[in-house]
Amino acid sequence: HTHTHTMPLIDGSDVNGDVEEKYKQLEHRYKLLCEKQDEVEQAYDELVDQNEAQKQELETLQNKNKELNDIVQMRKDDLQDMLLLQNELTELQEKYKSKQGELEKTKSEMRKAQFQLDHRARSREGSLVSSRDRLRARSVASDRAAMAAREKFRKSAKETNNNSNNNN
């Protein structure tokens, strides 16, 4: 009696074995099929778990991608703002240079006007010099007299203070 890997017919037409042998073979095959089914179900469960993990990983990656896209957009906005500020700065620098030019021109005109005023004043001053010198000399003399009077007062106040301290 030979064992084959082909399934014998269930209707009993197999000449090689009796019913009990066929039953044992069927029972063995059923057991193998059950084991195979368990393996397939376990593999299926593992695939479901892997699929779920991949879904979560994909969701995490999509969230990170969104965050990165938001950052990229913010950087683009920052760049745009920077370009606008740069243009504004350039305009302000040009205005500053223009105003500085105007200021230099005005200073130059003021220097010319001051020079003319000084020149006129000097030509008039010639006649006033002697009277100004007399006034200045009087002023210096009166300042010296005031200082001498102050010094004299300090000395007398000091002596008075010393005498009153000695009497006590």
PDB file of C-alpha atoms in Angstrom:
ATOM      1  CA  HIS A   1       0.000   0.000   0.000  1.00  0.00           C
ATOM      2  CA  THR A   2       1.546   3.350  -1.087  1.00  0.00           C
ATOM      3  CA  HIS A   3       0.974   6.841   0.278  1.00  0.00           C
ATOM      4  CA  THR A   4       0.490   9.556  -2.310  1.00  0.00           C
ATOM      5  CA  HIS A   5       0.224  13.273  -1.930  1.00  0.00           C
ATOM      6  CA  THR A   6      -2.842  13.401  -4.090  1.00  0.00           C
ATOM      7  CA  MET A   7      -6.128  13.375  -2.306  1.00  0.00           C
ATOM      8  CA  PRO A   8      -7.992  10.140  -2.682  1.00  0.00           C
ATOM      9  CA  LEU A   9     -11.529  10.320  -3.859  1.00  0.00           C
ATOM     10  CA  ILE A  10     -14.124  10.560  -1.094  1.00  0.00           C
ATOM     11  CA  ASP A  11     -16.679   8.410  -2.868  1.00  0.00           C
ATOM     12  CA  GLY A  12     -14.659   5.285  -2.059  1.00  0.00           C
ATOM     13  CA  SER A  13     -13.514   4.588  -5.579  1.00  0.00           C
ATOM     14  CA  ASP A  14      -9.905   4.446  -4.383  1.00  0.00           C
ATOM     15  CA  VAL A  15      -8.904   0.860  -4.755  1.00  0.00           C
ATOM     16  CA  ASN A  16      -5.702   1.171  -2.681  1.00  0.00           C
ATOM     17  CA  GLY A  17      -7.149   1.835   0.757  1.00  0.00           C
ATOM     18  CA  ASP A  18     -10.091   1.052   2.912  1.00  0.00           C
ATOM     19  CA  VAL A  19     -12.516   3.534   4.449  1.00  0.00           C
ATOM     20  CA  GLU A  20     -10.671   3.752   7.755  1.00  0.00           C
ATOM     21  CA  GLU A  21      -7.415   4.593   5.997  1.00  0.00           C
ATOM     22  CA  LYS A  22      -9.194   7.231   3.942  1.00  0.00           C
ATOM     23  CA  TYR A  23     -10.733   8.669   7.115  1.00  0.00           C
ATOM     24  CA  LYS A  24      -7.288   8.901   8.759  1.00  0.00           C
ATOM     25  CA  GLN A  25      -5.916  10.606   5.685  1.00  0.00           C
ATOM     26  CA  LEU A  26      -8.817  13.065   5.634  1.00  0.00           C
ATOM     27  CA  GLU A  27      -8.437  13.700   9.328  1.00  0.00           C
ATOM     28  CA  HIS A  28      -4.696  14.343   8.840  1.00  0.00           C
ATOM     29  CA  ARG A  29      -5.362  16.646   5.902  1.00  0.00           C
ATOM     30  CA  TYR A  30      -8.038  18.482   7.871  1.00  0.00           C
ATOM     31  CA  LYS A  31      -5.558  18.977  10.710  1.00  0.00           C
ATOM     32  CA  LEU A  32      -2.953  20.303   8.216  1.00  0.00           C
ATOM     33  CA  LEU A  33      -5.567  22.619   6.677  1.00  0.00           C
ATOM     34  CA  CYS A  34      -6.524  23.915  10.143  1.00  0.00           C
ATOM     35  CA  GLU A  35      -2.847  24.598  10.888  1.00  0.00           C
ATOM     36  CA  LYS A  36      -2.503  26.280   7.511  1.00  0.00           C
ATOM     37  CA  GLN A  37      -5.634  28.360   8.200  1.00  0.00           C
ATOM     38  CA  ASP A  38      -4.172  29.409  11.579  1.00  0.00           C
ATOM     39  CA  GLU A  39      -0.945  30.426   9.846  1.00  0.00           C
ATOM     40  CA  VAL A  40      -2.886  32.400   7.204  1.00  0.00           C
ATOM     41  CA  GLU A  41      -5.028  34.101   9.889  1.00  0.00           C
ATOM     42  CA  GLN A  42      -1.908  34.954  11.895  1.00  0.00           C
ATOM     43  CA  ALA A  43      -0.220  36.329   8.763  1.00  0.00           C
ATOM     44  CA  TYR A  44      -3.401  38.294   7.997  1.00  0.00           C
ATOM     45  CA  ASP A  45      -3.438  39.750  11.541  1.00  0.00           C
ATOM     46  CA  GLU A  46       0.219  40.691  11.181  1.00  0.00           C
ATOM     47  CA  LEU A  47      -0.533  42.391   7.848  1.00  0.00           C
ATOM     48  CA  VAL A  48      -3.455  44.267   9.429  1.00  0.00           C
ATOM     49  CA  ASP A  49      -1.157  45.415  12.263  1.00  0.00           C
ATOM     50  CA  GLN A  50       1.551  46.426   9.782  1.00  0.00           C
ATOM     51  CA  ASN A  51      -1.053  48.245   7.699  1.00  0.00           C
ATOM     52  CA  GLU A  52      -2.296  50.112  10.784  1.00  0.00           C
ATOM     53  CA  ALA A  53       1.281  51.029  11.763  1.00  0.00           C
ATOM     54  CA  GLN A  54       1.954  52.211   8.209  1.00  0.00           C
ATOM     55  CA  LYS A  55      -1.262  54.264   8.259  1.00  0.00           C
ATOM     56  CA  GLN A  56      -0.109  55.963  11.480  1.00  0.00           C
ATOM     57  CA  GLU A  57       3.379  56.474  10.062  1.00  0.00           C
ATOM     58  CA  LEU A  58       1.861  57.939   6.887  1.00  0.00           C
ATOM     59  CA  GLU A  59      -0.336  60.249   8.966  1.00  0.00           C
ATOM     60  CA  THR A  60       2.703  61.366  10.988  1.00  0.00           C
ATOM     61  CA  LEU A  61       4.662  61.991   7.781  1.00  0.00           C
ATOM     62  CA  GLN A  62       1.739  63.926   6.292  1.00  0.00           C
ATOM     63  CA  ASN A  63       1.587  66.092   9.435  1.00  0.00           C
ATOM     64  CA  LYS A  64       5.340  66.708   9.274  1.00  0.00           C
ATOM     65  CA  ASN A  65       4.995  67.514   5.570  1.00  0.00           C
ATOM     66  CA  LYS A  66       2.250  70.028   6.365  1.00  0.00           C
ATOM     67  CA  GLU A  67       4.416  71.605   9.090  1.00  0.00           C
ATOM     68  CA  LEU A  68       7.349  71.837   6.666  1.00  0.00           C
ATOM     69  CA  ASN A  69       5.112  73.349   3.970  1.00  0.00           C
ATOM     70  CA  ASP A  70       3.887  75.907   6.530  1.00  0.00           C
ATOM     71  CA  ILE A  71       7.504  76.733   7.433  1.00  0.00           C
ATOM     72  CA  VAL A  72       8.403  77.040   3.747  1.00  0.00           C
ATOM     73  CA  GLN A  73       5.449  79.400   3.257  1.00  0.00           C
ATOM     74  CA  MET A  74       6.525  81.472   6.273  1.00  0.00           C
ATOM     75  CA  ARG A  75      10.072  81.658   4.863  1.00  0.00           C
ATOM     76  CA  LYS A  76       8.657  82.764   1.486  1.00  0.00           C
ATOM     77  CA  ASP A  77       6.588  85.423   3.273  1.00  0.00           C
ATOM     78  CA  ASP A  78       9.662  86.490   5.280  1.00  0.00           C
ATOM     79  CA  LEU A  79      11.674  86.722   2.064  1.00  0.00           C
ATOM     80  CA  GLN A  80       8.931  88.817   0.451  1.00  0.00           C
ATOM     81  CA  ASP A  81       8.845  91.097   3.515  1.00  0.00           C
ATOM     82  CA  MET A  82      12.632  91.349   3.436  1.00  0.00           C
ATOM     83  CA  LEU A  83      12.597  92.367  -0.232  1.00  0.00           C
ATOM     84  CA  LEU A  84       9.943  95.021   0.474  1.00  0.00           C
ATOM     85  CA  LEU A  85      11.978  96.311   3.437  1.00  0.00           C
ATOM     86  CA  GLN A  86      15.112  96.327   1.292  1.00  0.00           C
ATOM     87  CA  ASN A  87      13.323  98.429  -1.357  1.00  0.00           C
ATOM     88  CA  GLU A  88      12.025 100.751   1.362  1.00  0.00           C
ATOM     89  CA  LEU A  89      15.544 101.040   2.809  1.00  0.00           C
ATOM     90  CA  THR A  90      16.964 101.855  -0.622  1.00  0.00           C
ATOM     91  CA  GLU A  91      14.344 104.593  -1.060  1.00  0.00           C
ATOM     92  CA  LEU A  92      15.114 105.985   2.404  1.00  0.00           C
ATOM     93  CA  GLN A  93      18.854 105.945   1.680  1.00  0.00           C
ATOM     94  CA  GLU A  94      18.267 107.859  -1.551  1.00  0.00           C
ATOM     95  CA  LYS A  95      16.074 110.401   0.292  1.00  0.00           C
ATOM     96  CA  TYR A  96      18.758 110.676   2.992  1.00  0.00           C
ATOM     97  CA  LYS A  97      21.478 111.352   0.411  1.00  0.00           C
ATOM     98  CA  SER A  98      19.257 113.939  -1.268  1.00  0.00           C
ATOM     99  CA  LYS A  99      18.493 115.655   2.066  1.00  0.00           C
ATOM    100  CA  GLN A 100      22.173 115.488   3.003  1.00  0.00           C
ATOM    101  CA  GLY A 101      23.025 117.226  -0.289  1.00  0.00           C
ATOM    102  CA  GLU A 102      20.431 119.900   0.436  1.00  0.00           C
ATOM    103  CA  LEU A 103      21.808 120.286   3.969  1.00  0.00           C
ATOM    104  CA  GLU A 104      25.388 120.688   2.689  1.00  0.00           C
ATOM    105  CA  LYS A 105      24.166 123.278   0.180  1.00  0.00           C
ATOM    106  CA  THR A 106      22.337 125.158   2.961  1.00  0.00           C
ATOM    107  CA  LYS A 107      25.420 125.008   5.239  1.00  0.00           C
ATOM    108  CA  SER A 108      27.546 126.388   2.435  1.00  0.00           C
ATOM    109  CA  GLU A 109      25.074 129.247   1.880  1.00  0.00           C
ATOM    110  CA  MET A 110      25.042 129.945   5.636  1.00  0.00           C
ATOM    111  CA  ARG A 111      28.862 130.047   5.726  1.00  0.00           C
ATOM    112  CA  LYS A 112      28.859 132.525   2.828  1.00  0.00           C
ATOM    113  CA  ALA A 113      26.244 134.682   4.584  1.00  0.00           C
ATOM    114  CA  GLN A 114      28.193 134.525   7.896  1.00  0.00           C
ATOM    115  CA  PHE A 115      31.380 135.489   6.070  1.00  0.00           C
ATOM    116  CA  GLN A 116      29.594 138.486   4.516  1.00  0.00           C
ATOM    117  CA  LEU A 117      28.171 139.492   7.928  1.00  0.00           C
ATOM    118  CA  ASP A 118      31.601 139.178   9.567  1.00  0.00           C
ATOM    119  CA  HIS A 119      33.160 141.210   6.763  1.00  0.00           C
ATOM    120  CA  ARG A 120      30.567 144.004   7.168  1.00  0.00           C
ATOM    121  CA  ALA A 121      30.947 143.923  10.959  1.00  0.00           C
ATOM    122  CA  ARG A 122      34.751 144.189  10.661  1.00  0.00           C
ATOM    123  CA  SER A 123      34.490 147.187   8.359  1.00  0.00           C
ATOM    124  CA  ARG A 124      32.169 148.900  10.896  1.00  0.00           C
ATOM    125  CA  GLU A 125      34.247 147.704  13.827  1.00  0.00           C
ATOM    126  CA  GLY A 126      37.214 149.923  12.980  1.00  0.00           C
ATOM    127  CA  SER A 127      35.400 152.994  14.324  1.00  0.00           C
ATOM    128  CA  LEU A 128      34.104 151.131  17.388  1.00  0.00           C
ATOM    129  CA  VAL A 129      37.397 149.536  18.455  1.00  0.00           C
ATOM    130  CA  SER A 130      38.673 152.382  20.619  1.00  0.00           C
ATOM    131  CA  SER A 131      35.380 152.828  22.514  1.00  0.00           C
ATOM    132  CA  ARG A 132      35.100 149.039  23.005  1.00  0.00           C
ATOM    133  CA  ASP A 133      38.642 148.875  24.397  1.00  0.00           C
ATOM    134  CA  ARG A 134      37.793 151.674  26.876  1.00  0.00           C
ATOM    135  CA  LEU A 135      34.666 149.783  27.972  1.00  0.00           C
ATOM    136  CA  ARG A 136      36.622 146.551  28.339  1.00  0.00           C
ATOM    137  CA  ALA A 137      39.306 148.251  30.454  1.00  0.00           C
ATOM    138  CA  ARG A 138      36.620 149.774  32.710  1.00  0.00           C
ATOM    139  CA  SER A 139      34.944 146.380  33.048  1.00  0.00           C
ATOM    140  CA  VAL A 140      38.215 144.653  34.006  1.00  0.00           C
ATOM    141  CA  ALA A 141      38.999 147.368  36.573  1.00  0.00           C
ATOM    142  CA  SER A 142      35.565 147.092  38.179  1.00  0.00           C
ATOM    143  CA  ASP A 143      35.889 143.262  38.273  1.00  0.00           C
ATOM    144  CA  ARG A 144      39.255 143.604  40.078  1.00  0.00           C
ATOM    145  CA  ALA A 145      37.789 146.087  42.565  1.00  0.00           C
ATOM    146  CA  ALA A 146      34.848 143.730  43.257  1.00  0.00           C
ATOM    147  CA  MET A 147      37.215 140.814  43.855  1.00  0.00           C
ATOM    148  CA  ALA A 148      39.392 142.883  46.231  1.00  0.00           C
ATOM    149  CA  ALA A 149      36.288 143.970  48.174  1.00  0.00           C
ATOM    150  CA  ARG A 150      35.151 140.343  48.485  1.00  0.00           C
ATOM    151  CA  GLU A 151      38.585 139.263  49.759  1.00  0.00           C
ATOM    152  CA  LYS A 152      38.629 142.090  52.305  1.00  0.00           C
ATOM    153  CA  PHE A 153      35.151 141.074  53.540  1.00  0.00           C
ATOM    154  CA  ARG A 154      36.249 137.415  53.925  1.00  0.00           C
ATOM    155  CA  LYS A 155      39.281 138.401  55.990  1.00  0.00           C
ATOM    156  CA  SER A 156      37.261 140.646  58.303  1.00  0.00           C
ATOM    157  CA  ALA A 157      34.570 137.944  58.700  1.00  0.00           C
ATOM    158  CA  LYS A 158      37.268 135.401  59.546  1.00  0.00           C
ATOM    159  CA  GLU A 159      38.867 137.691  62.149  1.00  0.00           C
ATOM    160  CA  THR A 160      35.489 138.432  63.723  1.00  0.00           C
ATOM    161  CA  ASN A 161      34.763 134.707  63.904  1.00  0.00           C
ATOM    162  CA  ASN A 162      38.151 133.989  65.500  1.00  0.00           C
ATOM    163  CA  ASN A 163      37.735 136.773  68.119  1.00  0.00           C
ATOM    164  CA  SER A 164      34.301 135.525  69.161  1.00  0.00           C
ATOM    165  CA  ASN A 165      35.718 131.998  69.527  1.00  0.00           C
ATOM    166  CA  ASN A 166      38.627 133.270  71.672  1.00  0.00           C
ATOM    167  CA  ASN A 167      36.276 135.191  74.039  1.00  0.00           C
ATOM    168  CA  ASN A 168      34.313 132.028  74.774  1.00  0.00           C
TER     169      ASN A 168
END
